[in-house]
Amino acid sequence: MDMHSWYKEQTVERFLKYAVIDTQSKRDADRRPSTPGQMELLRLIRRELEEMGIPETVLYDEGYLIARIPASPGCEQIPAVGFMAHVDTAGDVSGKDVKPQMVCSYDGSDITLGSSGLMLRASDNPELQECVGRDIITTDGTTLLGADDKAGAAEIITAAQYIMEHEEISHGPVELIFTSDEETGAGMDCFPVKDLQSVCCYTLDGSGRGSIEAECFYAVRADVKCTGVSYHLGRAKGRMVNAVTMASSFIRMLPQSESPESTEDREGYYCALSIQGDVEHADIQVYIRDFDRSQAQRRANAVKDIAKAVEAAFPGGSVTVEITWQYENMLEGISKHPAILETAEQAMRTIGIEPRYTSIRGGTDGARLTAMGIPAPNLFTGGNNYHSRYEWLCTDAMAEAAAVVTQIPMIWADRFREKSK
Ligand SMILES: [Zn+2]
């Protein structure tokens, strides 16, 4: 069997095994991980890694698994490198009773999703055309697929198997990291970062073939509190100040041309995310997102200016703004160490893929890990249309992602030896 077919067979088999375990995570749960299925999958992965002969696998009660492949003889001095995937699936669509559909040698036409009546249309999915002649996995239209991020997990584990079975490969220490509750935003909340030995970590949680994501938003939250003055509505003239009206006036002053609905690519935005209140108090939560730190700061200042303007328009009322920086553009941490992205690019080119950079219009666990001091760019998994019934996965891209993961520790070792010469 040639190498590509081996990678494909292994990643597909693993993915199908993981896909049927319901690992949907739940927001605002009072335990970690938020749902029992995630721990079930982590235990299964741990057994698999142990069976491969990986000597050290640590499963944390909070829902993290860290496995360590020791350096090959003579490579002990090479800094450790990590690979990370999350085992949970998104809360938006059910992840229970997932029944993956296999489409072999895709012919470029629309794909019927089971008997659900849904269609994966070629016209809505230009990426499908890149996969003509390749094999695709879709849902049956009743659930999500969970390629986000079980494809990433299957690829990392397959690469680990390859490294364990090929003693001739020289590589430094490799850490395999599996996390839970990524989709709830709490994935890194209890992460045992002090136990990590890796100097950098590649997250396998990206999308189409060849993509490298090294950049995400700067994220700022503004908590706006409008305070009014309540009076009997029949005697309110000249005395009542309505906080609900103030809040509505505040939201109308946010530029609609700079909202998520009207921006794309590298454009930032304001988004009024929630509003609640009554005549006396009304609270608004505003998200500010931008790839540029100074632009994010400018928007935060603009929100404060709007608050002052509303206050001036409603004498007797008050508006306060509390600004919280939620996460940072990870490019800031990653670009300090050019070897990290250069190694990923070289790994892709070695197997015939031209890398392309895309920006994440959101945050990732990798961004939070980068903020903790371990730069963590995101690599492709072969999955598309995440968090939906239209999720699909190119199995050939999955095989290629596993090959990239195998290449990185080898290139990392070569570079280190070059440098120490
Ligand atoms: Zn993901």
Short mmCIF file of C-alpha atoms and ligand atoms in Angstrom, two decimals:
data_model
loop_
_atom_site.label_atom_id
_atom_site.label_comp_id
_atom_site.label_asym_id
_atom_site.label_seq_id
_atom_site.Cartn_x
_atom_site.Cartn_y
_atom_site.Cartn_z
CA MET A 1 0.00 0.00 0.00
CA ASP A 2 1.38 3.46 -0.84
CA MET A 3 1.79 6.01 1.92
CA HIS A 4 -1.16 8.22 0.95
CA SER A 5 -3.54 5.22 0.96
CA TRP A 6 -2.21 4.12 4.34
CA TYR A 7 -2.76 7.59 5.86
CA LYS A 8 -6.21 7.74 4.30
CA GLU A 9 -7.30 4.34 5.55
CA GLN A 10 -6.07 5.05 9.07
CA THR A 11 -7.51 8.57 9.38
CA VAL A 12 -10.90 7.56 7.91
CA GLU A 13 -11.21 4.51 10.15
CA ARG A 14 -10.41 6.56 13.24
CA PHE A 15 -12.64 9.44 12.24
CA LEU A 16 -15.65 7.13 11.71
CA LYS A 17 -15.03 5.53 15.11
CA TYR A 18 -14.90 8.93 16.87
CA ALA A 19 -17.83 10.43 14.93
CA VAL A 20 -20.40 8.07 16.48
CA ILE A 21 -19.53 9.13 20.03
CA ASP A 22 -21.71 12.07 21.06
CA THR A 23 -19.24 14.66 22.37
CA GLN A 24 -21.35 17.79 21.99
CA SER A 25 -20.26 20.30 24.65
CA LYS A 26 -22.63 22.49 26.65
CA ARG A 27 -22.27 26.16 27.54
CA ASP A 28 -22.60 27.24 31.19
CA ALA A 29 -22.35 23.69 32.57
CA ASP A 30 -21.12 23.50 36.16
CA ARG A 31 -18.69 20.68 35.53
CA ARG A 32 -15.64 19.90 33.38
CA PRO A 33 -15.81 18.49 30.85
CA SER A 34 -19.37 19.76 30.36
CA THR A 35 -20.68 16.43 28.98
CA PRO A 36 -19.68 12.78 29.66
CA GLY A 37 -19.14 11.80 25.99
CA GLN A 38 -16.02 13.95 25.79
CA MET A 39 -14.33 11.95 28.57
CA GLU A 40 -15.41 8.73 26.84
CA LEU A 41 -13.61 9.78 23.67
CA LEU A 42 -10.53 10.96 25.60
CA ARG A 43 -10.33 7.53 27.28
CA LEU A 44 -10.65 5.78 23.91
CA ILE A 45 -7.86 7.93 22.46
CA ARG A 46 -5.68 7.24 25.48
CA ARG A 47 -6.14 3.45 25.02
CA GLU A 48 -5.22 3.78 21.35
CA LEU A 49 -2.07 5.75 22.12
CA GLU A 50 -1.05 3.25 24.81
CA GLU A 51 -1.56 0.35 22.40
CA MET A 52 0.86 2.07 19.99
CA GLY A 53 3.48 1.93 22.72
CA ILE A 54 3.50 5.62 23.66
CA PRO A 55 4.97 5.44 27.17
CA GLU A 56 3.45 8.53 28.75
CA THR A 57 -0.23 9.43 28.56
CA VAL A 58 -1.75 11.69 31.21
CA LEU A 59 -5.52 12.10 31.43
CA TYR A 60 -6.65 15.03 33.56
CA ASP A 61 -10.05 15.02 35.33
CA GLU A 62 -10.83 18.43 33.79
CA GLY A 63 -10.89 16.79 30.35
CA TYR A 64 -7.38 17.09 28.94
CA LEU A 65 -5.14 14.34 27.60
CA ILE A 66 -1.43 14.89 27.06
CA ALA A 67 0.65 12.08 25.53
CA ARG A 68 4.41 12.21 25.00
CA ILE A 69 6.48 10.48 22.34
CA PRO A 70 10.11 10.54 23.53
CA ALA A 71 12.83 11.83 21.20
CA SER A 72 14.52 9.31 18.93
CA PRO A 73 18.07 8.36 20.06
CA GLY A 74 20.44 11.31 19.70
CA CYS A 75 17.64 13.89 19.37
CA GLU A 76 17.02 14.45 23.08
CA GLN A 77 18.29 18.04 22.92
CA ILE A 78 15.73 19.13 20.34
CA PRO A 79 12.93 21.27 21.86
CA ALA A 80 9.57 19.49 22.13
CA VAL A 81 6.82 20.36 19.66
CA GLY A 82 3.10 19.81 20.27
CA PHE A 83 -0.03 19.02 18.22
CA MET A 84 -3.47 19.84 19.56
CA ALA A 85 -7.09 18.98 18.73
CA HIS A 86 -10.37 19.28 20.65
CA VAL A 87 -12.70 16.33 21.12
CA ASP A 88 -16.00 18.21 21.61
CA THR A 89 -18.41 19.23 18.87
CA ALA A 90 -20.42 22.46 18.59
CA GLY A 91 -23.69 23.07 20.41
CA ASP A 92 -25.48 24.59 17.39
CA VAL A 93 -26.58 21.29 15.79
CA SER A 94 -27.07 17.85 17.35
CA GLY A 95 -24.04 15.56 17.47
CA LYS A 96 -26.02 12.49 18.57
CA ASP A 97 -26.36 9.42 16.31
CA VAL A 98 -24.09 10.82 13.62
CA LYS A 99 -24.33 8.68 10.48
CA PRO A 100 -21.52 9.67 8.13
CA GLN A 101 -22.07 9.15 4.40
CA MET A 102 -19.14 8.22 2.17
CA VAL A 103 -19.03 9.58 -1.38
CA CYS A 104 -16.26 7.83 -3.34
CA SER A 105 -14.62 9.49 -6.37
CA TYR A 106 -16.80 12.60 -6.12
CA ASP A 107 -18.08 13.66 -9.56
CA GLY A 108 -18.65 17.38 -8.90
CA SER A 109 -22.46 17.29 -8.69
CA ASP A 110 -24.85 18.13 -5.81
CA ILE A 111 -24.85 15.58 -2.97
CA THR A 112 -28.12 14.38 -1.37
CA LEU A 113 -27.77 14.19 2.42
CA GLY A 114 -29.45 10.91 3.41
CA SER A 115 -33.24 11.03 3.34
CA SER A 116 -33.33 14.40 5.11
CA GLY A 117 -34.27 16.29 1.95
CA LEU A 118 -31.18 18.49 2.32
CA MET A 119 -28.69 18.93 -0.50
CA LEU A 120 -25.04 19.86 -0.36
CA ARG A 121 -24.96 22.08 -3.43
CA ALA A 122 -21.88 22.32 -5.58
CA SER A 123 -22.80 25.95 -6.40
CA ASP A 124 -22.77 26.97 -2.68
CA ASN A 125 -19.52 25.11 -2.00
CA PRO A 126 -16.80 26.13 -4.46
CA GLU A 127 -14.29 24.10 -2.40
CA LEU A 128 -16.08 20.93 -3.51
CA GLN A 129 -14.73 21.40 -7.03
CA GLU A 130 -11.17 20.99 -5.69
CA CYS A 131 -12.23 17.53 -4.51
CA VAL A 132 -13.53 16.07 -7.76
CA GLY A 133 -12.19 12.54 -8.08
CA ARG A 134 -11.43 12.45 -4.36
CA ASP A 135 -13.41 10.80 -1.54
CA ILE A 136 -15.76 12.86 0.61
CA ILE A 137 -17.61 12.23 3.88
CA THR A 138 -20.88 14.10 4.55
CA THR A 139 -23.66 13.89 7.14
CA ASP A 140 -27.07 12.29 6.51
CA GLY A 141 -28.59 15.75 7.02
CA THR A 142 -29.89 15.12 10.55
CA THR A 143 -26.78 16.05 12.60
CA LEU A 144 -23.44 17.76 12.24
CA LEU A 145 -20.49 15.60 11.20
CA GLY A 146 -17.99 16.53 13.90
CA ALA A 147 -15.06 16.90 11.52
CA ASP A 148 -14.53 19.92 13.79
CA ASP A 149 -12.49 18.62 15.40
CA LYS A 150 -12.50 14.82 15.30
CA ALA A 151 -10.77 15.00 11.93
CA GLY A 152 -7.91 16.87 13.66
CA ALA A 153 -7.74 14.24 16.40
CA ALA A 154 -7.73 11.35 13.88
CA GLU A 155 -4.92 13.03 11.91
CA ILE A 156 -2.69 13.65 14.94
CA ILE A 157 -3.15 10.08 16.20
CA THR A 158 -2.44 8.59 12.77
CA ALA A 159 0.76 10.66 12.54
CA ALA A 160 1.73 9.43 16.02
CA GLN A 161 1.22 5.85 14.83
CA TYR A 162 3.42 6.47 11.81
CA ILE A 163 6.20 7.94 13.97
CA MET A 164 5.97 5.06 16.47
CA GLU A 165 6.12 2.44 13.69
CA HIS A 166 9.11 4.01 11.91
CA GLU A 167 12.14 3.89 14.16
CA GLU A 168 14.31 5.35 11.38
CA ILE A 169 12.62 8.75 11.71
CA SER A 170 14.71 11.19 13.75
CA HIS A 171 12.68 13.62 15.79
CA GLY A 172 12.72 15.46 19.10
CA PRO A 173 10.08 14.95 21.80
CA VAL A 174 6.50 15.22 20.50
CA GLU A 175 3.48 16.08 22.64
CA LEU A 176 -0.08 15.16 21.62
CA ILE A 177 -2.70 17.31 23.29
CA PHE A 178 -6.45 16.70 23.31
CA THR A 179 -8.78 19.22 24.91
CA SER A 180 -12.50 19.43 25.72
CA ASP A 181 -15.15 22.20 25.73
CA GLU A 182 -13.37 24.23 23.04
CA GLU A 183 -16.68 25.16 21.43
CA THR A 184 -18.01 26.72 24.63
CA GLY A 185 -15.03 29.10 24.74
CA ALA A 186 -13.89 27.52 28.02
CA GLY A 187 -11.48 25.04 26.44
CA MET A 188 -8.35 26.51 27.97
CA ASP A 189 -9.83 27.57 31.33
CA CYS A 190 -8.15 24.80 33.38
CA PHE A 191 -5.44 23.82 30.90
CA PRO A 192 -2.35 22.45 32.70
CA VAL A 193 0.00 24.72 30.76
CA LYS A 194 2.79 24.32 33.33
CA ASP A 195 2.98 20.59 32.47
CA LEU A 196 3.49 21.29 28.77
CA GLN A 197 7.04 20.85 27.47
CA SER A 198 6.44 22.06 23.92
CA VAL A 199 7.98 25.35 22.79
CA CYS A 200 5.25 25.67 20.17
CA CYS A 201 2.09 23.82 19.31
CA TYR A 202 0.27 23.25 16.01
CA THR A 203 -3.51 23.14 16.37
CA LEU A 204 -5.20 20.81 13.88
CA ASP A 205 -8.53 22.63 13.77
CA GLY A 206 -8.45 24.50 10.48
CA SER A 207 -10.38 23.95 7.30
CA GLY A 208 -9.58 23.30 3.64
CA ARG A 209 -6.42 21.73 2.24
CA GLY A 210 -3.26 23.78 2.60
CA SER A 211 -4.56 26.46 4.94
CA ILE A 212 -2.45 27.90 7.74
CA GLU A 213 -4.14 30.26 10.17
CA ALA A 214 -1.73 32.35 12.20
CA GLU A 215 -3.93 35.33 12.76
CA CYS A 216 -7.16 35.90 14.65
CA PHE A 217 -9.06 38.90 16.00
CA TYR A 218 -8.21 41.11 18.92
CA ALA A 219 -11.38 40.73 20.96
CA VAL A 220 -12.80 43.36 23.27
CA ARG A 221 -16.07 43.28 25.18
CA ALA A 222 -17.82 46.46 26.25
CA ASP A 223 -20.39 46.17 29.03
CA VAL A 224 -22.62 49.21 28.77
CA LYS A 225 -24.93 50.13 31.64
CA CYS A 226 -27.67 52.71 31.12
CA THR A 227 -29.31 54.05 34.25
CA GLY A 228 -32.54 56.02 34.05
CA VAL A 229 -35.01 57.53 36.52
CA SER A 230 -38.32 55.77 37.07
CA TYR A 231 -41.62 57.60 37.65
CA HIS A 232 -45.31 56.72 37.44
CA LEU A 233 -45.92 56.80 33.71
CA GLY A 234 -48.89 59.12 34.17
CA ARG A 235 -46.73 61.73 35.90
CA ALA A 236 -43.54 61.14 33.97
CA LYS A 237 -43.41 64.32 31.92
CA GLY A 238 -40.15 66.15 32.42
CA ARG A 239 -39.11 63.75 35.17
CA MET A 240 -38.75 60.19 33.91
CA VAL A 241 -35.56 59.13 32.14
CA ASN A 242 -36.15 55.82 30.32
CA ALA A 243 -33.08 53.51 30.33
CA VAL A 244 -34.70 51.33 27.63
CA THR A 245 -34.87 54.32 25.29
CA MET A 246 -31.29 55.25 26.18
CA ALA A 247 -30.11 51.73 25.33
CA SER A 248 -31.94 51.79 22.02
CA SER A 249 -30.41 55.16 21.21
CA PHE A 250 -26.95 53.79 22.07
CA ILE A 251 -27.36 50.82 19.71
CA ARG A 252 -28.59 53.04 16.88
CA MET A 253 -25.36 55.05 17.13
CA LEU A 254 -23.18 51.98 16.45
CA PRO A 255 -22.19 52.11 12.76
CA GLN A 256 -24.22 49.45 10.96
CA SER A 257 -21.64 49.46 8.17
CA GLU A 258 -19.17 48.07 10.72
CA SER A 259 -21.26 45.10 11.92
CA PRO A 260 -20.63 41.35 11.42
CA GLU A 261 -23.44 41.34 8.84
CA SER A 262 -21.68 43.86 6.62
CA THR A 263 -17.98 43.05 7.02
CA GLU A 264 -15.67 40.27 5.81
CA ASP A 265 -12.01 39.29 5.35
CA ARG A 266 -9.84 41.67 7.37
CA GLU A 267 -12.54 44.19 8.31
CA GLY A 268 -13.32 44.66 11.99
CA TYR A 269 -16.71 45.30 13.55
CA TYR A 270 -18.94 46.26 16.48
CA CYS A 271 -21.73 43.86 17.42
CA ALA A 272 -24.45 44.57 19.97
CA LEU A 273 -24.77 41.04 21.26
CA SER A 274 -27.37 41.30 23.98
CA ILE A 275 -29.67 43.83 25.59
CA GLN A 276 -31.83 43.53 28.67
CA GLY A 277 -33.42 45.90 31.08
CA ASP A 278 -36.29 48.13 32.19
CA VAL A 279 -36.95 51.83 32.73
CA GLU A 280 -34.35 52.13 35.52
CA HIS A 281 -31.54 49.93 34.22
CA ALA A 282 -30.68 48.61 30.77
CA ASP A 283 -27.51 46.63 30.03
CA ILE A 284 -25.98 46.11 26.60
CA GLN A 285 -23.12 43.84 25.72
CA VAL A 286 -21.08 44.91 22.70
CA TYR A 287 -18.37 42.82 21.03
CA ILE A 288 -15.55 44.64 19.28
CA ARG A 289 -13.38 42.68 16.86
CA ASP A 290 -10.39 43.77 14.80
CA PHE A 291 -7.14 42.28 13.45
CA ASP A 292 -5.28 45.44 14.40
CA ARG A 293 -4.69 46.32 18.04
CA SER A 294 -4.87 50.09 17.54
CA GLN A 295 -8.13 49.74 15.59
CA ALA A 296 -9.64 47.61 18.35
CA GLN A 297 -8.56 50.30 20.82
CA ARG A 298 -10.06 53.02 18.60
CA ARG A 299 -13.39 51.15 18.58
CA ALA A 300 -13.31 50.76 22.36
CA ASN A 301 -12.80 54.53 22.64
CA ALA A 302 -15.63 55.13 20.17
CA VAL A 303 -18.01 53.09 22.35
CA LYS A 304 -17.09 55.34 25.29
CA ASP A 305 -17.74 58.45 23.16
CA ILE A 306 -21.14 57.11 22.13
CA ALA A 307 -21.93 56.55 25.82
CA LYS A 308 -21.12 60.22 26.54
CA ALA A 309 -23.29 61.36 23.64
CA VAL A 310 -26.25 59.32 24.89
CA GLU A 311 -25.77 60.62 28.40
CA ALA A 312 -25.81 64.19 27.08
CA ALA A 313 -29.04 63.52 25.19
CA PHE A 314 -30.80 62.15 28.27
CA PRO A 315 -30.25 64.62 31.15
CA GLY A 316 -30.58 62.86 34.50
CA GLY A 317 -29.59 59.48 33.09
CA SER A 318 -26.13 57.97 33.10
CA VAL A 319 -24.21 55.56 30.88
CA THR A 320 -21.10 53.69 32.02
CA VAL A 321 -18.83 51.47 29.92
CA GLU A 322 -16.56 48.70 31.16
CA ILE A 323 -13.98 47.45 28.65
CA THR A 324 -12.54 43.90 28.85
CA TRP A 325 -9.85 42.58 26.50
CA GLN A 326 -10.94 38.98 25.83
CA TYR A 327 -8.20 37.58 23.60
CA GLU A 328 -5.42 38.81 21.36
CA ASN A 329 -4.43 38.32 17.75
CA MET A 330 -2.10 35.32 18.04
CA LEU A 331 0.06 36.59 15.18
CA GLU A 332 1.75 38.86 17.70
CA GLY A 333 3.14 35.82 19.59
CA ILE A 334 3.69 33.56 16.58
CA SER A 335 5.60 36.01 14.40
CA LYS A 336 8.32 36.41 17.04
CA HIS A 337 9.49 32.88 16.10
CA PRO A 338 9.57 32.63 12.28
CA ALA A 339 10.71 28.97 12.43
CA ILE A 340 7.20 27.91 13.51
CA LEU A 341 5.44 28.97 10.31
CA GLU A 342 8.43 28.18 8.09
CA THR A 343 8.41 24.60 9.37
CA ALA A 344 4.68 24.21 8.64
CA GLU A 345 5.15 25.63 5.13
CA GLN A 346 8.07 23.29 4.45
CA ALA A 347 6.08 20.28 5.74
CA MET A 348 3.24 21.05 3.31
CA ARG A 349 5.57 21.61 0.34
CA THR A 350 7.34 18.30 1.09
CA ILE A 351 4.09 16.47 0.37
CA GLY A 352 3.18 18.66 -2.60
CA ILE A 353 0.79 21.18 -1.07
CA GLU A 354 1.20 24.93 -1.55
CA PRO A 355 0.42 26.57 1.81
CA ARG A 356 -1.97 29.54 1.91
CA TYR A 357 -2.59 31.89 4.79
CA THR A 358 -6.09 32.67 6.00
CA SER A 359 -7.23 34.76 8.98
CA ILE A 360 -9.65 33.49 11.61
CA ARG A 361 -12.61 35.85 12.13
CA GLY A 362 -12.90 34.60 15.70
CA GLY A 363 -10.71 33.09 18.38
CA THR A 364 -9.35 29.60 19.00
CA ASP A 365 -7.79 27.58 21.78
CA GLY A 366 -4.56 28.19 19.88
CA ALA A 367 -4.96 31.94 20.44
CA ARG A 368 -5.35 31.37 24.16
CA LEU A 369 -2.38 29.01 24.25
CA THR A 370 -0.33 31.63 22.38
CA ALA A 371 -1.34 34.18 25.02
CA MET A 372 -0.06 31.70 27.65
CA GLY A 373 3.35 31.85 25.97
CA ILE A 374 3.20 28.85 23.61
CA PRO A 375 2.72 30.04 20.02
CA ALA A 376 0.03 27.89 18.36
CA PRO A 377 -0.92 28.41 14.70
CA ASN A 378 -3.77 26.42 13.19
CA LEU A 379 -3.38 23.93 10.32
CA PHE A 380 -5.95 22.47 7.91
CA THR A 381 -7.88 19.27 8.64
CA GLY A 382 -9.81 18.87 5.37
CA GLY A 383 -13.18 19.74 6.96
CA ASN A 384 -15.69 22.35 5.70
CA ASN A 385 -18.99 24.03 6.76
CA TYR A 386 -18.36 23.55 10.46
CA HIS A 387 -21.19 23.63 13.02
CA SER A 388 -23.82 22.65 10.46
CA ARG A 389 -25.67 19.75 8.85
CA TYR A 390 -23.77 20.62 5.67
CA GLU A 391 -20.42 19.76 7.24
CA TRP A 392 -18.22 17.71 4.91
CA LEU A 393 -14.74 16.30 4.92
CA CYS A 394 -12.31 15.43 2.14
CA THR A 395 -10.64 12.16 3.12
CA ASP A 396 -7.62 12.78 0.87
CA ALA A 397 -7.01 16.12 2.60
CA MET A 398 -7.29 14.28 5.91
CA ALA A 399 -4.54 11.89 4.80
CA GLU A 400 -2.42 14.87 3.73
CA ALA A 401 -2.95 16.63 7.08
CA ALA A 402 -1.70 13.51 8.89
CA ALA A 403 1.34 13.46 6.62
CA VAL A 404 2.03 17.13 7.43
CA VAL A 405 1.89 16.33 11.15
CA THR A 406 4.44 13.52 10.61
CA GLN A 407 6.73 15.83 8.63
CA ILE A 408 6.86 18.69 11.15
CA PRO A 409 8.90 16.94 13.90
CA MET A 410 11.31 15.63 11.23
CA ILE A 411 11.85 19.10 9.72
CA TRP A 412 12.05 20.61 13.19
CA ALA A 413 14.87 18.14 14.00
CA ASP A 414 16.72 18.93 10.73
CA ARG A 415 16.52 22.66 11.34
CA PHE A 416 17.77 22.28 14.88
CA ARG A 417 20.74 20.17 13.76
CA GLU A 418 21.56 22.70 11.01
CA LYS A 419 21.54 25.49 13.54
CA SER A 420 23.77 23.67 16.07
CA LYS A 421 26.39 22.83 13.45
ZN ZN B 1 -12.82 23.41 16.18
#
